[in-house]
């Protein structure tokens, strides 16, 4: 039932699908204009497209009361809300693969799983806390804990972009 509710979320908020389609066209535009950047663009734009569909995952993760009200374990509730972004990533890579390369390889499986993992990490990011450690650098004080919170999700995307450039 949770998966069914999550499937209706894009219907109730169609802007997510519009942005998803615009990002898909952007991938092809990058492939035409800058062919060498098509692979990294596929990864970054795929993460952004999946991120538009992780609203349920964010809502469930940030509310312990909602998870208790839904019943089941936390893992079951989280995985049920991850189905739609995961399917969207698979569709994304199938739709954008012709813009990047002609065949399917092992790297494509790694990129799909990595993008789902990045969407999961970004969707399960806890609420921002502004207290914490700060490092004194020549550029001034840097809130290390704040930076760590902000890069949760995009850090995986950065690793995937490097992998795409090396093996793609």
Short mmCIF file of N, CA, C and O in Angstrom, two decimals, residues 15-123:
data_model
loop_
_atom_site.label_atom_id
_atom_site.label_comp_id
_atom_site.label_asym_id
_atom_site.label_seq_id
_atom_site.Cartn_x
_atom_site.Cartn_y
_atom_site.Cartn_z
N UNK A 15 4.65 18.72 -11.14
CA UNK A 15 5.85 19.49 -11.46
C UNK A 15 7.10 18.61 -11.42
O UNK A 15 8.06 18.87 -12.15
N UNK A 16 7.09 17.59 -10.60
CA UNK A 16 8.24 16.68 -10.54
C UNK A 16 8.46 15.99 -11.88
O UNK A 16 9.59 15.84 -12.34
N UNK A 17 7.38 15.59 -12.52
CA UNK A 17 7.51 14.93 -13.83
C UNK A 17 7.91 15.90 -14.92
O UNK A 17 8.65 15.55 -15.84
N UNK A 18 7.45 17.14 -14.82
CA UNK A 18 7.83 18.17 -15.80
C UNK A 18 9.32 18.46 -15.69
O UNK A 18 10.03 18.55 -16.70
N UNK A 19 9.81 18.61 -14.48
CA UNK A 19 11.24 18.85 -14.27
C UNK A 19 12.04 17.64 -14.73
O UNK A 19 13.10 17.78 -15.34
N UNK A 20 11.52 16.45 -14.46
CA UNK A 20 12.20 15.22 -14.89
C UNK A 20 12.35 15.21 -16.41
O UNK A 20 13.42 14.91 -16.93
N UNK A 21 11.29 15.56 -17.13
CA UNK A 21 11.34 15.59 -18.59
C UNK A 21 12.29 16.68 -19.09
O UNK A 21 13.03 16.48 -20.06
N UNK A 22 12.30 17.83 -18.42
CA UNK A 22 13.21 18.91 -18.82
C UNK A 22 14.66 18.50 -18.61
O UNK A 22 15.53 18.81 -19.45
N UNK A 23 14.94 17.80 -17.53
CA UNK A 23 16.30 17.32 -17.29
C UNK A 23 16.71 16.26 -18.31
O UNK A 23 17.87 16.18 -18.71
N UNK A 24 15.75 15.47 -18.74
CA UNK A 24 16.02 14.48 -19.79
C UNK A 24 16.42 15.17 -21.09
O UNK A 24 17.41 14.78 -21.73
N UNK A 25 15.69 16.20 -21.46
CA UNK A 25 16.04 16.96 -22.67
C UNK A 25 17.38 17.67 -22.50
O UNK A 25 18.13 17.80 -23.47
N UNK A 26 17.67 18.13 -21.29
CA UNK A 26 18.95 18.78 -21.04
C UNK A 26 20.10 17.81 -21.25
O UNK A 26 21.16 18.20 -21.76
N UNK A 27 19.92 16.57 -20.87
CA UNK A 27 20.97 15.57 -21.08
C UNK A 27 21.28 15.42 -22.57
O UNK A 27 22.45 15.37 -22.97
N UNK A 28 20.26 15.38 -23.40
CA UNK A 28 20.48 15.27 -24.84
C UNK A 28 21.10 16.55 -25.40
O UNK A 28 21.93 16.49 -26.31
N UNK A 29 20.72 17.70 -24.86
CA UNK A 29 21.31 18.96 -25.31
C UNK A 29 22.79 19.02 -24.97
O UNK A 29 23.61 19.47 -25.78
N UNK A 30 23.15 18.55 -23.78
CA UNK A 30 24.57 18.50 -23.39
C UNK A 30 25.32 17.52 -24.29
O UNK A 30 26.45 17.80 -24.70
N UNK A 31 24.70 16.41 -24.62
CA UNK A 31 25.35 15.41 -25.48
C UNK A 31 25.63 15.97 -26.87
O UNK A 31 26.64 15.63 -27.49
N UNK A 32 24.75 16.84 -27.35
CA UNK A 32 24.96 17.44 -28.67
C UNK A 32 26.00 18.56 -28.60
O UNK A 32 26.90 18.65 -29.44
N UNK A 33 25.88 19.41 -27.59
CA UNK A 33 26.76 20.57 -27.49
C UNK A 33 28.16 20.20 -26.99
O UNK A 33 29.16 20.71 -27.50
N UNK A 34 28.25 19.36 -25.98
CA UNK A 34 29.52 18.98 -25.37
C UNK A 34 29.57 17.46 -25.20
O UNK A 34 29.33 16.94 -24.11
N UNK A 35 29.89 16.73 -26.25
CA UNK A 35 29.84 15.26 -26.18
C UNK A 35 30.72 14.66 -25.08
O UNK A 35 30.36 13.64 -24.50
N UNK A 36 31.83 15.28 -24.77
CA UNK A 36 32.70 14.73 -23.72
C UNK A 36 32.08 14.86 -22.34
O UNK A 36 32.43 14.12 -21.43
N UNK A 37 31.14 15.78 -22.16
CA UNK A 37 30.49 15.99 -20.86
C UNK A 37 29.17 15.25 -20.73
O UNK A 37 28.48 15.41 -19.73
N UNK A 38 28.81 14.47 -21.72
CA UNK A 38 27.51 13.79 -21.68
C UNK A 38 27.43 12.78 -20.54
O UNK A 38 26.39 12.67 -19.89
N UNK A 39 28.50 12.04 -20.28
CA UNK A 39 28.49 11.05 -19.21
C UNK A 39 28.32 11.67 -17.83
O UNK A 39 27.42 11.28 -17.08
N UNK A 40 29.17 12.64 -17.47
CA UNK A 40 28.97 13.29 -16.18
C UNK A 40 27.62 14.00 -16.08
O UNK A 40 27.00 14.00 -15.02
N UNK A 41 27.15 14.57 -17.17
CA UNK A 41 25.83 15.22 -17.14
C UNK A 41 24.73 14.20 -16.89
O UNK A 41 23.77 14.49 -16.17
N UNK A 42 24.87 13.01 -17.45
CA UNK A 42 23.89 11.96 -17.23
C UNK A 42 23.80 11.62 -15.74
O UNK A 42 22.70 11.47 -15.20
N UNK A 43 24.92 11.55 -15.07
CA UNK A 43 24.95 11.19 -13.65
C UNK A 43 24.36 12.32 -12.80
O UNK A 43 23.48 12.09 -11.97
N UNK A 44 24.83 13.53 -13.02
CA UNK A 44 24.38 14.67 -12.19
C UNK A 44 22.90 14.95 -12.42
O UNK A 44 22.14 15.13 -11.47
N UNK A 45 22.49 14.99 -13.67
CA UNK A 45 21.08 15.27 -13.96
C UNK A 45 20.18 14.12 -13.53
O UNK A 45 19.03 14.33 -13.14
N UNK A 46 20.70 12.89 -13.58
CA UNK A 46 19.93 11.75 -13.08
C UNK A 46 19.70 11.84 -11.58
O UNK A 46 18.61 11.53 -11.09
N UNK A 47 20.71 12.31 -10.85
CA UNK A 47 20.56 12.52 -9.41
C UNK A 47 19.53 13.61 -9.14
O UNK A 47 18.67 13.47 -8.26
N UNK A 48 19.57 14.69 -9.89
CA UNK A 48 18.60 15.77 -9.71
C UNK A 48 17.19 15.31 -10.06
O UNK A 48 16.23 15.67 -9.38
N UNK A 49 17.07 14.50 -11.10
CA UNK A 49 15.74 13.99 -11.49
C UNK A 49 15.19 13.04 -10.42
O UNK A 49 14.01 13.09 -10.09
N UNK A 50 16.04 12.19 -9.89
CA UNK A 50 15.59 11.27 -8.83
C UNK A 50 15.26 12.04 -7.56
O UNK A 50 14.34 11.68 -6.82
N UNK A 51 16.00 13.09 -7.30
CA UNK A 51 15.76 13.89 -6.11
C UNK A 51 14.39 14.54 -6.10
O UNK A 51 13.80 14.77 -5.04
N UNK A 52 13.84 14.82 -7.27
CA UNK A 52 12.50 15.40 -7.36
C UNK A 52 11.43 14.39 -6.96
O UNK A 52 10.30 14.78 -6.69
N UNK A 53 11.77 13.12 -6.93
CA UNK A 53 10.79 12.08 -6.62
C UNK A 53 11.00 11.45 -5.23
O UNK A 53 10.42 10.42 -4.93
N UNK A 54 11.83 12.07 -4.40
CA UNK A 54 12.09 11.51 -3.08
C UNK A 54 11.33 12.25 -1.98
O UNK A 54 11.73 12.19 -0.82
N UNK A 55 10.25 12.90 -2.30
CA UNK A 55 9.47 13.64 -1.30
C UNK A 55 8.95 12.75 -0.19
O UNK A 55 8.99 13.11 0.99
N UNK A 56 8.44 11.59 -0.53
CA UNK A 56 7.93 10.66 0.48
C UNK A 56 9.04 10.15 1.38
O UNK A 56 8.87 10.01 2.60
N UNK A 57 10.19 9.87 0.80
CA UNK A 57 11.33 9.41 1.57
C UNK A 57 11.78 10.47 2.57
O UNK A 57 12.06 10.18 3.73
N UNK A 58 11.82 11.72 2.12
CA UNK A 58 12.19 12.82 3.03
C UNK A 58 11.18 12.98 4.15
O UNK A 58 11.55 13.16 5.31
N UNK A 59 9.90 12.91 3.82
CA UNK A 59 8.85 13.09 4.83
C UNK A 59 8.88 11.98 5.87
O UNK A 59 8.78 12.24 7.08
N UNK A 60 9.04 10.76 5.43
CA UNK A 60 9.05 9.62 6.36
C UNK A 60 10.31 9.64 7.21
O UNK A 60 10.27 9.36 8.40
N UNK A 61 11.44 10.01 6.62
CA UNK A 61 12.69 10.01 7.36
C UNK A 61 12.70 11.09 8.44
O UNK A 61 13.27 10.90 9.50
N UNK A 62 12.09 12.21 8.20
CA UNK A 62 12.16 13.32 9.14
C UNK A 62 11.10 13.27 10.23
O UNK A 62 11.07 14.13 11.09
N UNK A 63 10.23 12.27 10.19
CA UNK A 63 9.16 12.20 11.18
C UNK A 63 9.06 10.80 11.77
O UNK A 63 8.51 9.88 11.13
N UNK A 64 9.56 10.65 12.98
CA UNK A 64 9.47 9.35 13.65
C UNK A 64 8.02 9.00 13.94
O UNK A 64 7.62 7.83 13.88
N UNK A 65 7.21 10.01 14.24
CA UNK A 65 5.79 9.77 14.49
C UNK A 65 5.07 9.22 13.28
O UNK A 65 4.22 8.33 13.38
N UNK A 66 5.42 9.73 12.10
CA UNK A 66 4.82 9.22 10.86
C UNK A 66 5.22 7.78 10.62
O UNK A 66 4.40 6.95 10.23
N UNK A 67 6.48 7.44 10.86
CA UNK A 67 6.93 6.06 10.68
C UNK A 67 6.19 5.13 11.63
O UNK A 67 5.80 4.03 11.25
N UNK A 68 6.00 5.55 12.88
CA UNK A 68 5.26 4.72 13.84
C UNK A 68 3.80 4.58 13.42
O UNK A 68 3.21 3.52 13.56
N UNK A 69 3.21 5.65 12.90
CA UNK A 69 1.80 5.60 12.49
C UNK A 69 1.60 4.69 11.28
O UNK A 69 0.57 4.04 11.15
N UNK A 70 2.59 4.63 10.40
CA UNK A 70 2.48 3.78 9.22
C UNK A 70 2.62 2.31 9.57
O UNK A 70 2.14 1.44 8.85
N UNK A 71 3.30 2.01 10.65
CA UNK A 71 3.48 0.62 11.06
C UNK A 71 4.61 -0.03 10.31
O UNK A 71 5.20 0.53 9.39
N UNK A 72 4.90 -1.24 10.68
CA UNK A 72 6.03 -1.94 10.06
C UNK A 72 7.33 -1.40 10.62
O UNK A 72 7.36 -0.49 11.44
N UNK A 73 8.41 -1.93 10.15
CA UNK A 73 9.71 -1.46 10.61
C UNK A 73 10.17 -0.24 9.82
O UNK A 73 9.64 0.06 8.74
N UNK A 74 11.14 0.45 10.36
CA UNK A 74 11.69 1.62 9.67
C UNK A 74 12.28 1.25 8.31
O UNK A 74 12.14 1.99 7.34
N UNK A 75 12.92 0.11 8.24
CA UNK A 75 13.53 -0.32 6.99
C UNK A 75 12.47 -0.57 5.92
O UNK A 75 12.63 -0.15 4.77
N UNK A 76 11.38 -1.23 6.29
CA UNK A 76 10.31 -1.50 5.34
C UNK A 76 9.68 -0.21 4.82
O UNK A 76 9.46 -0.07 3.62
N UNK A 77 9.43 0.72 5.71
CA UNK A 77 8.82 1.99 5.31
C UNK A 77 9.77 2.77 4.40
O UNK A 77 9.36 3.32 3.37
N UNK A 78 11.05 2.78 4.75
CA UNK A 78 12.03 3.49 3.93
C UNK A 78 12.16 2.86 2.55
O UNK A 78 12.18 3.57 1.54
N UNK A 79 12.25 1.55 2.49
CA UNK A 79 12.38 0.87 1.20
C UNK A 79 11.13 1.05 0.34
O UNK A 79 11.24 1.17 -0.89
N UNK A 80 9.97 1.09 0.95
CA UNK A 80 8.74 1.30 0.17
C UNK A 80 8.74 2.68 -0.47
O UNK A 80 8.24 2.86 -1.59
N UNK A 81 9.31 3.65 0.22
CA UNK A 81 9.35 4.99 -0.34
C UNK A 81 10.53 5.20 -1.28
O UNK A 81 10.63 6.23 -1.93
N UNK A 82 11.43 4.22 -1.36
CA UNK A 82 12.57 4.30 -2.28
C UNK A 82 12.26 3.66 -3.63
O UNK A 82 13.01 3.85 -4.58
N UNK A 83 11.15 2.95 -3.74
CA UNK A 83 10.81 2.24 -4.98
C UNK A 83 10.65 3.20 -6.15
O UNK A 83 11.21 2.99 -7.22
N UNK A 84 9.90 4.27 -5.97
CA UNK A 84 9.64 5.21 -7.07
C UNK A 84 10.93 5.88 -7.54
O UNK A 84 11.19 5.91 -8.75
N UNK A 85 11.77 6.43 -6.65
CA UNK A 85 13.02 7.00 -7.16
C UNK A 85 13.92 5.96 -7.84
O UNK A 85 14.58 6.27 -8.83
N UNK A 86 13.94 4.73 -7.33
CA UNK A 86 14.78 3.70 -7.94
C UNK A 86 14.30 3.34 -9.34
O UNK A 86 15.11 3.23 -10.27
N UNK A 87 13.00 3.20 -9.50
CA UNK A 87 12.46 2.91 -10.84
C UNK A 87 12.70 4.09 -11.77
O UNK A 87 13.03 3.92 -12.95
N UNK A 88 12.57 5.30 -11.24
CA UNK A 88 12.82 6.49 -12.06
C UNK A 88 14.27 6.55 -12.52
O UNK A 88 14.54 6.94 -13.66
N UNK A 89 15.21 6.13 -11.68
CA UNK A 89 16.62 6.12 -12.08
C UNK A 89 16.86 5.10 -13.18
O UNK A 89 17.58 5.36 -14.15
N UNK A 90 16.24 3.93 -13.06
CA UNK A 90 16.40 2.90 -14.10
C UNK A 90 15.83 3.41 -15.43
O UNK A 90 16.47 3.28 -16.49
N UNK A 91 14.67 4.02 -15.38
CA UNK A 91 14.07 4.59 -16.60
C UNK A 91 14.95 5.71 -17.14
O UNK A 91 15.14 5.84 -18.35
N UNK A 92 15.49 6.52 -16.24
CA UNK A 92 16.36 7.63 -16.64
C UNK A 92 17.57 7.11 -17.42
O UNK A 92 17.89 7.62 -18.49
N UNK A 93 18.25 6.11 -16.88
CA UNK A 93 19.44 5.59 -17.55
C UNK A 93 19.08 4.89 -18.85
O UNK A 93 19.84 4.97 -19.82
N UNK A 94 17.95 4.23 -18.91
CA UNK A 94 17.53 3.61 -20.18
C UNK A 94 17.21 4.68 -21.22
O UNK A 94 17.51 4.50 -22.40
N UNK A 95 16.63 5.79 -20.79
CA UNK A 95 16.26 6.85 -21.74
C UNK A 95 17.45 7.70 -22.17
O UNK A 95 17.47 8.22 -23.28
N UNK A 96 18.45 7.83 -21.30
CA UNK A 96 19.59 8.70 -21.64
C UNK A 96 20.81 7.94 -22.15
O UNK A 96 21.77 8.57 -22.60
N UNK A 97 20.80 6.63 -22.09
CA UNK A 97 21.96 5.86 -22.54
C UNK A 97 22.31 6.10 -24.01
O UNK A 97 23.49 6.21 -24.33
N UNK A 98 21.35 6.25 -24.92
CA UNK A 98 21.73 6.53 -26.31
C UNK A 98 22.50 7.84 -26.48
O UNK A 98 23.26 7.99 -27.43
N UNK A 99 22.32 8.78 -25.59
CA UNK A 99 23.03 10.05 -25.69
C UNK A 99 24.48 9.92 -25.24
O UNK A 99 25.33 10.71 -25.64
N UNK A 100 24.76 8.92 -24.42
CA UNK A 100 26.09 8.79 -23.83
C UNK A 100 26.96 7.79 -24.58
O UNK A 100 28.08 8.07 -24.95
N UNK A 101 26.42 6.58 -24.81
CA UNK A 101 27.18 5.54 -25.51
C UNK A 101 26.21 4.55 -26.14
O UNK A 101 25.03 4.54 -25.83
N UNK A 102 26.74 3.70 -26.99
CA UNK A 102 25.85 2.82 -27.75
C UNK A 102 25.51 1.51 -27.04
O UNK A 102 24.49 0.91 -27.33
N UNK A 103 26.33 1.07 -26.12
CA UNK A 103 26.08 -0.22 -25.48
C UNK A 103 25.94 -0.10 -23.98
O UNK A 103 26.26 0.92 -23.38
N UNK A 104 25.47 -1.20 -23.39
CA UNK A 104 25.33 -1.26 -21.94
C UNK A 104 26.52 -2.02 -21.38
O UNK A 104 26.89 -3.07 -21.89
N UNK A 105 27.12 -1.47 -20.33
CA UNK A 105 28.27 -2.11 -19.70
C UNK A 105 28.09 -2.24 -18.20
O UNK A 105 27.06 -1.85 -17.65
N UNK A 106 29.11 -2.76 -17.57
CA UNK A 106 29.08 -2.92 -16.12
C UNK A 106 29.01 -1.57 -15.44
O UNK A 106 28.35 -1.41 -14.41
N UNK A 107 29.65 -0.57 -16.02
CA UNK A 107 29.65 0.77 -15.43
C UNK A 107 28.23 1.33 -15.33
O UNK A 107 27.92 2.06 -14.39
N UNK A 108 27.37 0.95 -16.24
CA UNK A 108 25.99 1.44 -16.20
C UNK A 108 25.25 0.89 -14.98
O UNK A 108 24.49 1.60 -14.34
N UNK A 109 25.49 -0.36 -14.64
CA UNK A 109 24.89 -0.92 -13.43
C UNK A 109 25.41 -0.23 -12.18
O UNK A 109 24.65 0.06 -11.25
N UNK A 110 26.71 0.06 -12.17
CA UNK A 110 27.29 0.77 -11.03
C UNK A 110 26.70 2.17 -10.92
O UNK A 110 26.38 2.65 -9.83
N UNK A 111 26.52 2.84 -12.06
CA UNK A 111 25.97 4.19 -12.06
C UNK A 111 24.51 4.20 -11.59
O UNK A 111 24.10 5.10 -10.85
N UNK A 112 23.74 3.22 -12.01
CA UNK A 112 22.33 3.15 -11.58
C UNK A 112 22.25 2.94 -10.07
O UNK A 112 21.54 3.65 -9.36
N UNK A 113 22.98 1.94 -9.58
CA UNK A 113 22.97 1.67 -8.14
C UNK A 113 23.52 2.84 -7.34
O UNK A 113 23.01 3.19 -6.28
N UNK A 114 24.56 3.48 -7.86
CA UNK A 114 25.14 4.63 -7.18
C UNK A 114 24.20 5.82 -7.14
O UNK A 114 24.13 6.54 -6.14
N UNK A 115 23.47 6.03 -8.22
CA UNK A 115 22.52 7.15 -8.24
C UNK A 115 21.36 6.89 -7.29
O UNK A 115 20.89 7.81 -6.61
N UNK A 116 20.91 5.66 -7.20
CA UNK A 116 19.87 5.32 -6.22
C UNK A 116 20.41 5.52 -4.81
O UNK A 116 19.72 6.08 -3.94
N UNK A 117 21.65 5.13 -4.58
CA UNK A 117 22.26 5.32 -3.26
C UNK A 117 22.40 6.80 -2.93
O UNK A 117 22.17 7.23 -1.80
N UNK A 118 22.77 7.61 -3.92
CA UNK A 118 22.89 9.05 -3.70
C UNK A 118 21.52 9.67 -3.39
O UNK A 118 21.40 10.53 -2.51
N UNK A 119 20.49 9.24 -4.11
CA UNK A 119 19.14 9.75 -3.84
C UNK A 119 18.68 9.31 -2.45
O UNK A 119 18.04 10.10 -1.73
N UNK A 120 19.03 8.11 -2.06
CA UNK A 120 18.70 7.63 -0.72
C UNK A 120 19.41 8.46 0.35
O UNK A 120 18.80 8.89 1.33
N UNK A 121 20.71 8.69 0.15
CA UNK A 121 21.46 9.48 1.13
C UNK A 121 20.92 10.90 1.23
O UNK A 121 20.83 11.46 2.32
N UNK A 122 20.58 11.50 0.10
CA UNK A 122 20.04 12.86 0.13
C UNK A 122 18.64 12.88 0.74
O UNK A 122 18.28 13.80 1.46
N UNK A 123 17.85 11.86 0.44
CA UNK A 123 16.48 11.80 0.96
C UNK A 123 16.40 11.49 2.43
O UNK A 123 15.44 11.87 3.10
#
